[in-house]
XYZ file of C-alpha atoms in Angstrom:
685
model
C -17.098 38.313 27.364
C -14.303 36.542 29.155
C -13.068 37.535 32.462
C -9.291 38.431 32.644
C -8.398 35.065 34.198
C -10.248 33.182 31.451
C -8.317 35.404 28.885
C -5.102 34.368 30.391
C -6.021 30.918 30.456
C -7.134 31.029 26.748
C -3.745 32.578 25.677
C -1.800 29.738 27.618
C -4.122 27.041 26.112
C -3.481 28.433 22.580
C 0.256 28.336 23.118
C 0.134 24.803 24.404
C -1.972 23.765 21.354
C 0.209 25.528 18.885
C 3.214 23.911 20.496
C 2.038 20.101 20.751
C -0.098 20.502 17.349
C 2.759 22.054 15.564
C 5.124 19.421 16.650
C 2.563 16.680 15.524
C 2.232 18.304 12.105
C 6.112 18.810 11.848
C 6.630 15.106 12.342
C 4.060 14.179 9.739
C 5.909 16.632 7.340
C 9.282 15.146 8.285
C 7.987 11.553 7.817
C 6.667 12.499 4.167
C 10.120 14.283 3.602
C 11.721 10.795 4.362
C 10.526 9.668 0.744
C 12.839 9.739 -2.103
C 12.568 12.819 -4.525
C 10.180 13.040 -7.262
C 9.502 16.174 -9.186
C 5.739 17.146 -8.723
C 6.219 20.949 -8.596
C 6.185 21.933 -12.330
C 3.543 24.334 -13.260
C 2.891 25.256 -9.707
C 0.356 27.853 -9.900
C -1.893 25.837 -12.142
C -1.506 22.828 -9.861
C -2.496 24.809 -6.751
C -5.571 26.297 -8.610
C -6.713 22.835 -9.641
C -6.078 21.478 -6.018
C -8.234 24.302 -4.601
C -10.912 24.213 -7.219
C -11.407 20.441 -7.103
C -11.419 20.623 -3.283
C -13.832 23.369 -2.976
C -16.281 22.074 -5.490
C -16.048 18.586 -4.203
C -16.019 17.018 -7.780
C -13.840 14.142 -6.644
C -16.182 13.262 -3.750
C -19.278 13.342 -5.888
C -18.016 10.774 -8.273
C -19.472 7.989 -6.184
C -22.016 7.503 -3.201
C -24.111 10.742 -3.978
C -26.114 10.610 -0.762
C -23.191 10.018 1.407
C -21.290 12.760 -0.547
C -24.085 15.179 0.182
C -23.833 14.609 3.939
C -19.950 14.922 3.739
C -20.577 18.134 1.771
C -22.653 19.570 4.593
C -19.700 18.622 7.078
C -16.910 20.034 4.639
C -18.556 23.377 3.662
C -19.700 23.935 7.441
C -16.028 23.348 8.706
C -14.551 25.497 5.995
C -16.987 28.356 7.112
C -16.276 27.501 10.784
C -12.662 28.742 10.180
C -14.032 32.193 9.922
C -16.777 31.711 12.734
C -14.128 30.406 15.240
C -11.966 33.481 14.703
C -14.953 35.724 15.045
C -16.030 33.912 18.400
C -12.486 34.412 19.648
C -12.802 38.102 18.948
C -16.117 38.210 20.767
C -14.627 36.326 23.769
C -11.708 38.578 24.033
C -13.045 42.030 23.077
C -16.124 43.750 24.358
C -17.827 43.467 20.711
C -21.084 41.887 19.658
C -21.046 40.806 16.146
C -24.790 41.280 15.235
C -26.689 43.565 12.875
C -25.503 45.051 9.623
C -22.966 43.178 7.607
C -22.971 40.420 10.372
C -26.568 39.441 9.529
C -25.342 37.534 6.689
C -22.343 36.111 8.234
C -24.544 34.836 11.293
C -27.360 33.468 8.896
C -24.845 31.454 6.996
C -23.156 30.197 10.144
C -26.593 29.410 11.604
C -27.685 27.245 8.766
C -24.321 25.510 8.397
C -24.282 24.557 11.901
C -27.463 22.781 11.589
C -26.327 21.062 8.345
C -23.054 19.945 9.899
C -24.814 18.254 12.761
C -27.320 16.634 10.274
C -24.354 15.566 8.084
C -22.210 14.117 11.067
C -25.196 12.266 12.650
C -26.092 10.793 9.007
C -22.649 9.831 8.466
C -22.333 8.092 11.900
C -25.589 6.278 11.484
C -24.504 5.008 7.989
C -21.006 3.979 9.313
C -22.532 1.913 12.273
C -25.381 0.297 10.311
C -25.047 -2.966 8.426
C -24.377 -1.331 4.970
C -21.593 0.645 6.518
C -20.031 -1.977 8.406
C -19.831 -3.735 5.046
C -18.311 -0.851 3.405
C -15.822 -0.187 6.019
C -14.488 -3.979 6.387
C -12.327 -6.231 4.361
C -12.482 -9.994 3.652
C -10.721 -12.477 5.922
C -7.846 -13.006 3.437
C -7.082 -9.423 2.818
C -4.053 -8.308 4.492
C -4.518 -5.308 6.842
C -2.351 -3.769 9.539
C -3.165 -5.468 12.928
C -3.963 -2.027 14.536
C -6.184 -0.514 11.693
C -9.685 -2.341 12.244
C -9.826 -1.262 15.900
C -8.103 1.924 15.177
C -10.327 2.985 12.447
C -13.454 2.471 14.825
C -11.922 4.354 17.483
C -10.660 7.185 15.338
C -14.249 7.471 13.623
C -15.724 7.777 17.097
C -13.159 10.448 18.153
C -13.620 12.543 15.147
C -17.394 12.299 14.922
C -17.582 13.120 18.763
C -15.290 16.085 18.394
C -17.324 17.493 15.483
C -20.567 16.922 17.315
C -19.285 18.424 20.514
C -17.519 21.290 18.920
C -20.353 22.514 16.671
C -23.040 21.548 19.309
C -21.257 23.686 21.936
C -21.093 26.592 19.650
C -24.844 26.290 18.930
C -25.517 26.253 22.445
C -23.311 29.023 23.185
C -25.071 31.222 20.447
C -28.330 29.913 21.920
C -27.461 31.224 25.480
C -26.324 34.408 23.682
C -29.831 34.791 22.148
C -31.631 33.982 25.295
C -29.643 36.784 27.219
C -29.561 39.508 24.402
C -32.858 38.532 22.589
C -33.828 36.295 19.610
C -31.965 37.109 16.513
C -33.931 36.508 13.228
C -30.630 35.982 11.372
C -29.758 32.944 13.763
C -33.137 31.065 13.681
C -31.744 27.852 14.854
C -29.847 29.208 17.880
C -32.707 31.461 18.673
C -35.096 28.662 18.625
C -32.942 26.616 20.978
C -32.529 29.852 23.194
C -36.174 30.082 23.594
C -35.984 26.677 25.477
C -33.747 28.374 27.800
C -36.118 30.927 29.004
C -36.719 29.370 32.276
C -33.111 30.097 33.410
C -32.053 33.198 35.139
C -29.457 35.751 33.806
C -26.673 34.278 35.942
C -27.145 30.843 34.651
C -27.529 31.773 31.145
C -24.214 33.792 31.393
C -22.664 30.619 32.844
C -23.777 28.589 29.897
C -22.654 31.070 27.467
C -19.103 30.955 28.997
C -19.216 27.258 29.318
C -20.103 26.384 25.777
C -17.733 29.081 24.367
C -14.963 27.096 26.150
C -16.522 23.764 24.894
C -16.461 24.959 21.155
C -13.088 26.550 21.289
C -11.536 24.339 23.954
C -12.405 21.088 22.036
C -10.447 22.351 19.121
C -7.438 22.959 21.296
C -7.659 19.489 22.913
C -7.993 18.035 19.227
C -5.372 19.728 17.226
C -2.557 17.600 18.812
C -4.680 14.511 17.811
C -5.340 15.827 14.458
C -2.265 14.774 12.760
C -2.903 11.079 13.808
C -6.388 11.018 12.802
C -7.909 10.637 9.353
C -9.224 14.168 9.782
C -5.847 15.457 8.535
C -7.055 14.914 5.111
C -8.899 18.220 5.368
C -5.434 20.037 4.954
C -3.493 17.293 3.012
C -6.104 16.394 0.203
C -5.954 19.749 -1.466
C -2.063 19.373 -1.486
C -2.151 15.741 -2.821
C -4.778 16.674 -5.297
C -2.718 19.651 -6.543
C 0.511 17.647 -6.779
C -1.073 14.478 -8.365
C 0.363 13.259 -11.856
C -1.748 14.286 -14.909
C -1.428 10.558 -16.033
C -0.779 8.472 -12.928
C -0.585 5.600 -15.244
C 2.398 7.072 -17.115
C 5.233 5.491 -15.086
C 8.499 7.271 -14.470
C 11.826 5.578 -15.233
C 13.783 4.515 -12.253
C 16.873 5.854 -13.847
C 17.768 8.196 -16.579
C 19.979 5.835 -18.485
C 21.437 2.513 -18.318
C 24.671 3.923 -16.798
C 22.734 5.300 -13.904
C 20.806 2.031 -13.614
C 23.895 0.019 -13.161
C 25.032 2.080 -10.320
C 21.783 1.621 -8.409
C 22.038 -0.901 -5.595
C 18.249 -1.095 -4.891
C 15.287 -1.351 -7.111
C 11.671 -0.960 -6.260
C 10.317 -0.728 -2.651
C 10.718 -2.857 0.320
C 9.900 -0.552 3.339
C 8.351 2.785 3.809
C 11.399 4.782 3.400
C 12.097 3.251 -0.070
C 8.989 5.142 -1.418
C 8.976 8.555 -3.074
C 7.462 11.078 -0.920
C 4.190 11.286 -2.959
C 3.647 7.656 -1.748
C 3.927 8.648 1.837
C 1.774 11.710 1.331
C -0.775 9.307 -0.234
C -0.770 7.298 3.204
C -1.540 10.538 5.165
C -4.111 11.914 2.839
C -6.208 8.590 2.589
C -9.606 9.208 4.165
C -10.233 5.479 4.662
C -13.406 5.648 2.710
C -12.731 2.252 0.884
C -14.121 3.671 -2.492
C -11.004 2.304 -4.209
C -11.763 -1.112 -2.836
C -15.298 -1.025 -4.219
C -14.278 -0.353 -7.639
C -11.168 -2.642 -7.695
C -11.598 -5.645 -10.207
C -9.484 -7.816 -7.910
C -11.452 -7.372 -4.729
C -14.890 -7.450 -6.549
C -13.974 -10.824 -7.869
C -12.990 -12.117 -4.420
C -9.225 -11.667 -4.572
C -7.153 -10.698 -1.514
C -6.136 -7.387 -2.822
C -7.615 -4.038 -1.431
C -5.810 -0.897 -2.639
C -7.462 0.816 0.475
C -6.007 -1.757 2.990
C -2.566 -0.981 1.486
C -2.652 2.607 2.196
C -4.566 2.299 5.468
C -1.924 -0.212 6.705
C 0.888 2.091 5.828
C -0.800 5.006 7.598
C -1.078 2.844 10.757
C 2.392 1.708 10.705
C 3.567 5.279 10.186
C 1.526 6.582 13.141
C 3.087 3.474 15.209
C 6.638 4.533 14.320
C 6.237 8.122 13.647
C 8.664 9.793 16.133
C 11.628 7.577 15.240
C 10.763 7.453 11.557
C 10.560 11.433 11.403
C 13.920 11.595 13.118
C 15.424 9.459 10.277
C 15.179 6.056 11.829
C 14.576 2.938 9.590
C 11.222 1.362 9.541
C 11.345 -1.879 11.338
C 9.223 -4.136 9.081
C 9.030 -4.668 5.271
C 5.542 -3.744 3.501
C 4.924 -7.320 2.955
C 4.735 -7.998 6.740
C 2.045 -5.413 7.400
C 0.621 -3.683 4.261
C -0.016 -6.326 1.642
C 1.203 -9.673 0.489
C 2.552 -11.515 -2.602
C -0.997 -12.772 -3.666
C -2.194 -9.247 -3.462
C 0.557 -7.727 -5.306
C 0.106 -9.923 -8.157
C -3.639 -9.361 -8.376
C -3.673 -5.892 -9.585
C -4.562 -5.266 -13.062
C -3.224 -1.729 -12.984
C -6.625 -0.700 -14.502
C -6.475 2.823 -12.699
C -10.027 2.500 -11.358
C -8.602 2.982 -7.679
C -6.842 6.180 -8.866
C -9.760 7.557 -10.666
C -12.385 7.091 -7.947
C -10.178 8.494 -4.999
C -11.669 11.717 -3.666
C -8.330 12.759 -2.295
C -5.972 12.250 -5.217
C -4.178 9.044 -4.056
C -2.316 6.920 -6.480
C -2.640 3.352 -5.004
C -1.770 1.606 -8.160
C 1.803 2.994 -7.991
C 2.365 1.603 -4.582
C 1.814 -1.885 -6.057
C 4.089 -1.343 -8.892
C 6.775 -0.028 -6.697
C 6.638 -3.516 -4.794
C 6.512 -5.554 -7.927
C 9.759 -3.861 -9.047
C 11.461 -5.019 -5.919
C 10.239 -8.455 -6.206
C 11.236 -8.805 -9.802
C 14.481 -6.978 -9.961
C 15.899 -7.562 -6.533
C 14.486 -10.915 -5.427
C 13.573 -12.497 -8.777
C 10.435 -13.474 -7.281
C 7.494 -13.477 -9.488
C 4.685 -15.804 -11.037
C 6.294 -18.489 -13.075
C 4.318 -17.751 -16.076
C 5.741 -14.009 -16.237
C 9.166 -15.710 -16.787
C 8.098 -17.001 -20.252
C 6.740 -13.570 -21.300
C 9.869 -11.934 -20.089
C 12.118 -14.354 -21.931
C 10.076 -14.085 -25.103
C 10.409 -10.168 -25.038
C 14.255 -10.520 -24.418
C 14.837 -12.978 -27.185
C 12.367 -12.413 -29.835
C 10.994 -8.885 -28.982
C 7.601 -10.070 -28.149
C 5.940 -12.036 -25.117
C 4.695 -14.843 -27.520
C 8.453 -15.611 -28.003
C 7.790 -16.170 -31.616
C 10.530 -15.201 -34.114
C 10.775 -11.828 -35.669
C 10.519 -13.405 -39.050
C 6.900 -14.065 -38.442
C 6.026 -10.376 -37.496
C 4.384 -9.779 -40.835
C 2.407 -12.976 -40.807
C -0.759 -10.974 -40.057
C -0.762 -9.473 -43.569
C -0.654 -12.604 -45.498
C -3.881 -13.115 -47.561
C -4.501 -9.305 -47.974
C -5.514 -8.222 -51.427
C -2.888 -5.555 -51.496
C 0.806 -5.014 -50.414
C 1.538 -3.958 -47.060
C 4.509 -1.677 -47.155
C 7.170 -1.244 -44.420
C 8.830 2.145 -43.871
C 12.024 1.070 -45.728
C 9.717 0.615 -48.813
C 7.698 3.730 -48.200
C 9.806 6.339 -46.312
C 7.389 9.211 -47.162
C 4.370 7.609 -45.507
C 1.923 10.001 -43.611
C 1.015 7.248 -41.052
C 2.891 4.402 -39.332
C 0.579 1.762 -38.366
C 2.219 0.242 -35.116
C 0.720 -3.209 -35.325
C 1.809 -4.412 -31.863
C 2.487 -8.084 -30.715
C -0.959 -9.289 -30.263
C -2.078 -8.490 -33.722
C 1.172 -9.666 -35.068
C 1.254 -13.148 -33.473
C -2.174 -13.926 -32.132
C -4.661 -15.556 -34.601
C -7.731 -13.667 -33.352
C -6.117 -10.235 -33.213
C -4.529 -10.711 -36.596
C -8.087 -10.363 -37.949
C -8.248 -6.982 -36.249
C -5.118 -5.943 -37.903
C -6.140 -7.130 -41.209
C -9.376 -5.186 -40.906
C -7.779 -1.859 -39.887
C -5.236 -2.509 -42.924
C -8.145 -2.740 -45.074
C -9.713 0.603 -43.774
C -6.373 2.342 -44.306
C -6.126 0.963 -47.721
C -9.770 2.207 -48.674
C -9.277 5.388 -47.117
C -6.266 6.206 -49.550
C -3.993 7.193 -46.599
C -0.313 6.924 -47.291
C 0.654 4.453 -44.540
C 3.404 1.818 -43.660
C 4.446 -0.521 -41.079
C 7.756 -1.117 -39.309
C 7.591 -4.836 -40.267
C 10.466 -6.816 -38.540
C 11.897 -3.710 -37.058
C 8.986 -3.515 -34.588
C 9.272 -4.933 -31.049
C 7.192 -5.156 -28.072
C 6.637 -1.806 -26.376
C 7.382 -3.313 -23.027
C 4.073 -2.449 -21.464
C 3.604 -5.925 -19.695
C 7.164 -5.930 -18.483
C 6.890 -2.442 -16.835
C 3.646 -3.324 -15.157
C 4.992 -6.412 -13.955
C 7.927 -4.541 -12.273
C 10.660 -5.524 -14.983
C 11.923 -2.108 -15.538
C 15.134 -3.070 -16.819
C 13.638 -4.982 -19.563
C 11.220 -2.297 -20.352
C 14.029 0.148 -20.488
C 15.786 -2.130 -23.110
C 12.783 -2.473 -25.262
C 11.857 1.261 -24.984
C 15.432 2.440 -25.793
C 15.514 0.182 -28.999
C 11.977 1.277 -30.208
C 12.636 4.908 -29.786
C 15.985 4.443 -31.691
C 14.095 2.776 -34.509
C 11.201 5.130 -34.425
C 13.240 8.258 -34.457
C 15.236 6.898 -37.491
C 12.082 6.262 -39.456
C 10.828 9.722 -38.659
C 13.906 11.444 -40.196
C 12.613 11.105 -43.761
C 9.029 12.701 -42.663
C 7.408 12.736 -39.405
C 4.467 10.363 -39.019
C 1.324 10.009 -36.943
C 1.421 6.564 -35.164
C -1.640 4.836 -35.169
C -2.074 1.545 -33.181
C -5.180 -0.793 -32.481
C -3.652 -1.637 -29.052
C -4.426 0.740 -26.053
C -1.384 -0.407 -24.232
C 0.892 0.345 -27.217
C -0.808 3.510 -27.544
C -0.229 4.580 -23.857
C 3.432 3.519 -23.789
C 4.411 5.304 -26.898
C 2.445 8.300 -26.344
C 3.128 8.948 -22.726
C 6.142 7.002 -21.608
C 8.640 6.983 -24.408
C 8.934 10.762 -23.749
C 11.258 9.895 -21.166
C 13.554 8.026 -23.658
C 13.642 10.737 -26.302
C 10.501 9.684 -28.204
C 8.136 12.536 -28.802
C 5.565 11.471 -31.193
C 1.769 12.116 -32.311
C 0.140 8.860 -31.413
C -3.607 7.825 -31.850
C -5.692 4.957 -31.163
C -7.346 3.463 -34.156
C -10.877 4.373 -33.128
C -9.679 8.134 -32.971
C -8.208 7.835 -36.412
C -11.136 6.244 -37.951
C -13.323 8.898 -36.545
C -11.247 11.523 -38.070
C -11.438 9.471 -41.513
C -15.021 9.370 -41.334
C -15.424 13.114 -40.394
C -13.303 13.922 -43.461
C -15.408 11.655 -45.701
C -12.521 9.564 -46.576
C -14.506 6.618 -45.356
C -18.381 6.238 -45.755
C -19.526 3.035 -44.218
C -23.143 2.108 -44.559
C -25.340 0.682 -41.603
C -25.180 -3.188 -41.345
C -28.178 -5.403 -41.980
C -30.088 -7.171 -39.333
C -29.673 -6.761 -35.448
C -27.718 -3.566 -35.189
C -27.604 -3.441 -31.141
C -23.932 -3.208 -29.708
C -22.546 -2.550 -26.491
C -19.021 -0.978 -26.060
C -16.372 -2.221 -23.532
C -14.108 0.673 -22.549
C -10.466 -0.642 -22.319
C -8.847 0.532 -19.291
C -5.590 1.873 -20.956
C -7.768 3.751 -23.440
C -10.567 5.205 -21.329
C -9.624 5.776 -17.697
C -5.601 6.100 -18.394
C -6.033 8.289 -21.512
C -9.434 9.792 -21.686
C -10.499 8.502 -24.954
C -14.362 7.674 -24.364
C -16.361 9.463 -27.223
C -14.388 8.585 -30.510
C -15.120 4.969 -30.309
C -18.724 5.680 -29.568
C -19.038 8.208 -32.500
C -17.585 5.460 -34.882
C -20.152 2.931 -33.673
C -22.925 5.235 -34.339
C -21.327 6.463 -37.696
C -21.901 2.768 -38.780
C -25.419 2.880 -37.919
C -25.225 0.754 -34.525
C -27.519 1.311 -31.666
C -25.338 1.580 -28.559
C -26.498 -0.074 -25.329
C -24.313 1.078 -22.397
C -23.591 -1.395 -19.581
C -24.009 0.208 -16.065
C -20.229 0.707 -15.708
C -18.811 2.421 -18.752
C -16.857 5.293 -19.412
C -14.668 6.484 -16.443
C -16.503 3.994 -14.298
C -15.842 0.962 -16.589
C -14.759 -2.508 -15.272
C -11.516 -4.081 -16.359
C -11.589 -7.203 -18.536
C -8.767 -8.615 -16.424
C -5.761 -8.632 -18.570
C -3.943 -5.498 -17.800
C -0.970 -5.319 -15.394
C 0.735 -8.206 -17.123
C -2.332 -10.511 -16.006
C -2.809 -11.829 -19.515
C 0.473 -13.586 -19.112
C -0.152 -15.359 -15.763
C -2.759 -17.354 -13.893
C -5.302 -15.074 -12.183
C -5.024 -14.950 -8.498
C -7.580 -17.114 -6.749
C -11.061 -15.385 -6.004
C -14.617 -16.061 -6.353
C -14.593 -15.546 -10.055
C -12.584 -14.238 -12.962
C -12.478 -10.677 -13.690
C -13.415 -11.352 -17.233
C -16.581 -13.391 -16.119
C -17.681 -10.522 -13.922
C -17.427 -7.983 -16.846
C -18.745 -10.326 -19.532
C -21.853 -10.947 -17.517
C -22.703 -7.241 -17.429
C -22.109 -6.822 -21.039
C -24.248 -9.681 -21.939
C -26.950 -8.394 -19.745
C -27.298 -5.414 -21.983
C -28.984 -7.792 -24.522
C -26.783 -6.559 -27.374
C -25.912 -8.898 -30.011
C -22.347 -7.635 -30.459
C -19.774 -6.616 -27.918
C -17.469 -4.162 -29.544
C -13.943 -3.744 -28.201
C -10.948 -1.691 -28.929
C -8.290 -3.706 -27.425
C -6.744 -7.218 -28.445
C -6.469 -8.325 -24.890
C -10.065 -7.260 -24.218
C -10.915 -9.329 -27.306
C -9.257 -12.441 -25.845
C -10.837 -12.053 -22.417
C -14.294 -11.746 -23.621
C -13.808 -14.644 -26.100
C -12.602 -16.763 -23.381
C -16.053 -16.236 -21.791
C -18.267 -16.535 -24.945
C -16.337 -19.884 -25.473
C -17.997 -21.199 -22.469
C -21.588 -20.532 -23.574
C -23.747 -22.861 -25.420
C -23.713 -22.353 -29.011
C -25.583 -19.521 -30.508
C -26.239 -17.895 -26.923
C -23.256 -15.667 -26.697
C -22.863 -12.322 -28.347
C -20.220 -12.005 -31.016
C -17.094 -9.995 -29.825
C -15.694 -7.830 -32.721
C -13.211 -5.026 -32.723
C -14.281 -1.545 -33.890
C -12.378 -1.845 -37.112
C -14.110 -5.070 -38.021
C -17.538 -3.320 -37.540
C -16.401 -0.478 -39.625
C -15.032 -2.678 -42.249
C -18.357 -4.346 -42.684
C -19.932 -0.979 -43.340
C -17.373 -0.242 -46.049
C -17.756 -3.395 -47.731
C -21.676 -2.878 -47.808
C -21.009 0.683 -49.201
C -18.830 -1.004 -51.994
C -21.526 -3.466 -52.832
C -24.313 -1.025 -52.832
C -23.492 0.550 -56.238
C -23.071 -2.834 -57.753
C -26.461 -3.870 -56.513
C -28.030 -0.742 -57.840
C -26.468 -1.425 -61.271
C -27.917 -4.983 -61.240
């Protein structure tokens, strides 16, 4: 189709595109390589398969915004197919072939339909972004820190990308339309043929000119766009599959900053101050970000009026990288600390580490880990953190618990039980080790949960024991607050203790605290602690299934709503067992709108329980409690001592008799057990 001069020009244009585009992508690669090492290449074939599967099925995209996701799917699948169509267009342009008829009918029909869908999708997305709902979605509140070039840059980038897609796809449609007008309608290209019919008033020479013009428009626009590609958000088309493939299986399972204390003492810097201090997956996050603000939508801090926006952090990092890219990629130091352009102290300390941002991200970003990296620098290098955290840190250092109550009181929770609670030193052959945790050991309300679960274990006939005064805080709050050194101390001591008590007989560890569960199961592995760990809701479900427990339904109002703890649900995927237990005791479950993977945080995680909440429109717990109460259930069931405390803060502010009761799953099960024990006695009477 092309003339000889056009073919020469095309080859030269491709060479220029390859050079300038290749250099742009190579700079991005070198910038990401500036990050510190982190092993994400284990089990690589499975990772690659997962990345491709999740990308091609768009499962991560359709988690939220179904209509918008559908429009995005039109564009995505069309562009994937266009990789083939563009190659075929080059072949038709350079060689004397016409790819119509036979096998090509299916290829052309698919391309024709997808062309129309791409245009529909991009127009729909453009309208959505530029109307009031879209402008609200793609904005930030005034106090949210954002890179100075981001707001204007995002609007400009969106305009360029949408204009490119529209022009590229529209040009190809018009080129095929001119081809149809010249060679006759093609029933396997109905859209192009319909447009071609409108060109019937043109003579042959004019139609040939249009065919050439729009061929160049379609392929020339690609060559012009490729060098810009690496700077645009459109680069996620290639980086998202990589990011998804290399994502951690459990992003909330943090990695040690050193393999042992000897290595830790040799380190001169902890945490992250500047971009180059991040590990390379964090820099890949910034380049993979599609700037959709979905993570902002689900962030408990942002939803309750706080300054934090996880989206703003990654977007700001991206714009700073673009601004300094040539020098940074070449090894130069970034000019500004992250707190000067990406976030601020208020935002950093508002994060509850609930994992909602990570769960919802369509491109596999791990926003939460950026914040924890910054916290580590603030705590371990600068000694700057909310004053209330200092009290919790001192308690963990001195007495092995953030309440700072003596270890001699560790067994106070067991006082008043009608049976002896034996320690592992008294019962080394126990099958189950009940890890009580700090809250059930020292907090009066959580102690009721510990006693209820102890009664359940006793009634089931399980051979169990506790560590007693040997048990210390797992260090969860210290680690999430950035105090990695304190966490390593506690983890090392606890692993040494657990390994010693496991020598006589390996035990299943069961705990009523999701934070203890998460830490022991997922993070103690790095310190030599490999254990079978279960949340008490999982273990109770097993006991009921095995007929070792046979609770009867409670009397009266049996409606209940269940609040998913973040560290049990999103972090560890335990959703079904707590609900099964509630149904096993005859309760009618009424789910709140946000539940399961989409549940909303209570506000206590990420060490928030030990500090004043950052300023906002309302408390995170208030937002969540309002939703739970709206279900109309008479009982809020929880599976975490911290969720229990946060919900009780809210019920305490209600007029007497108007608040639902807040009970742990174990307390509800114990009511059913007691009723089953009373039933035979009543029958005898």
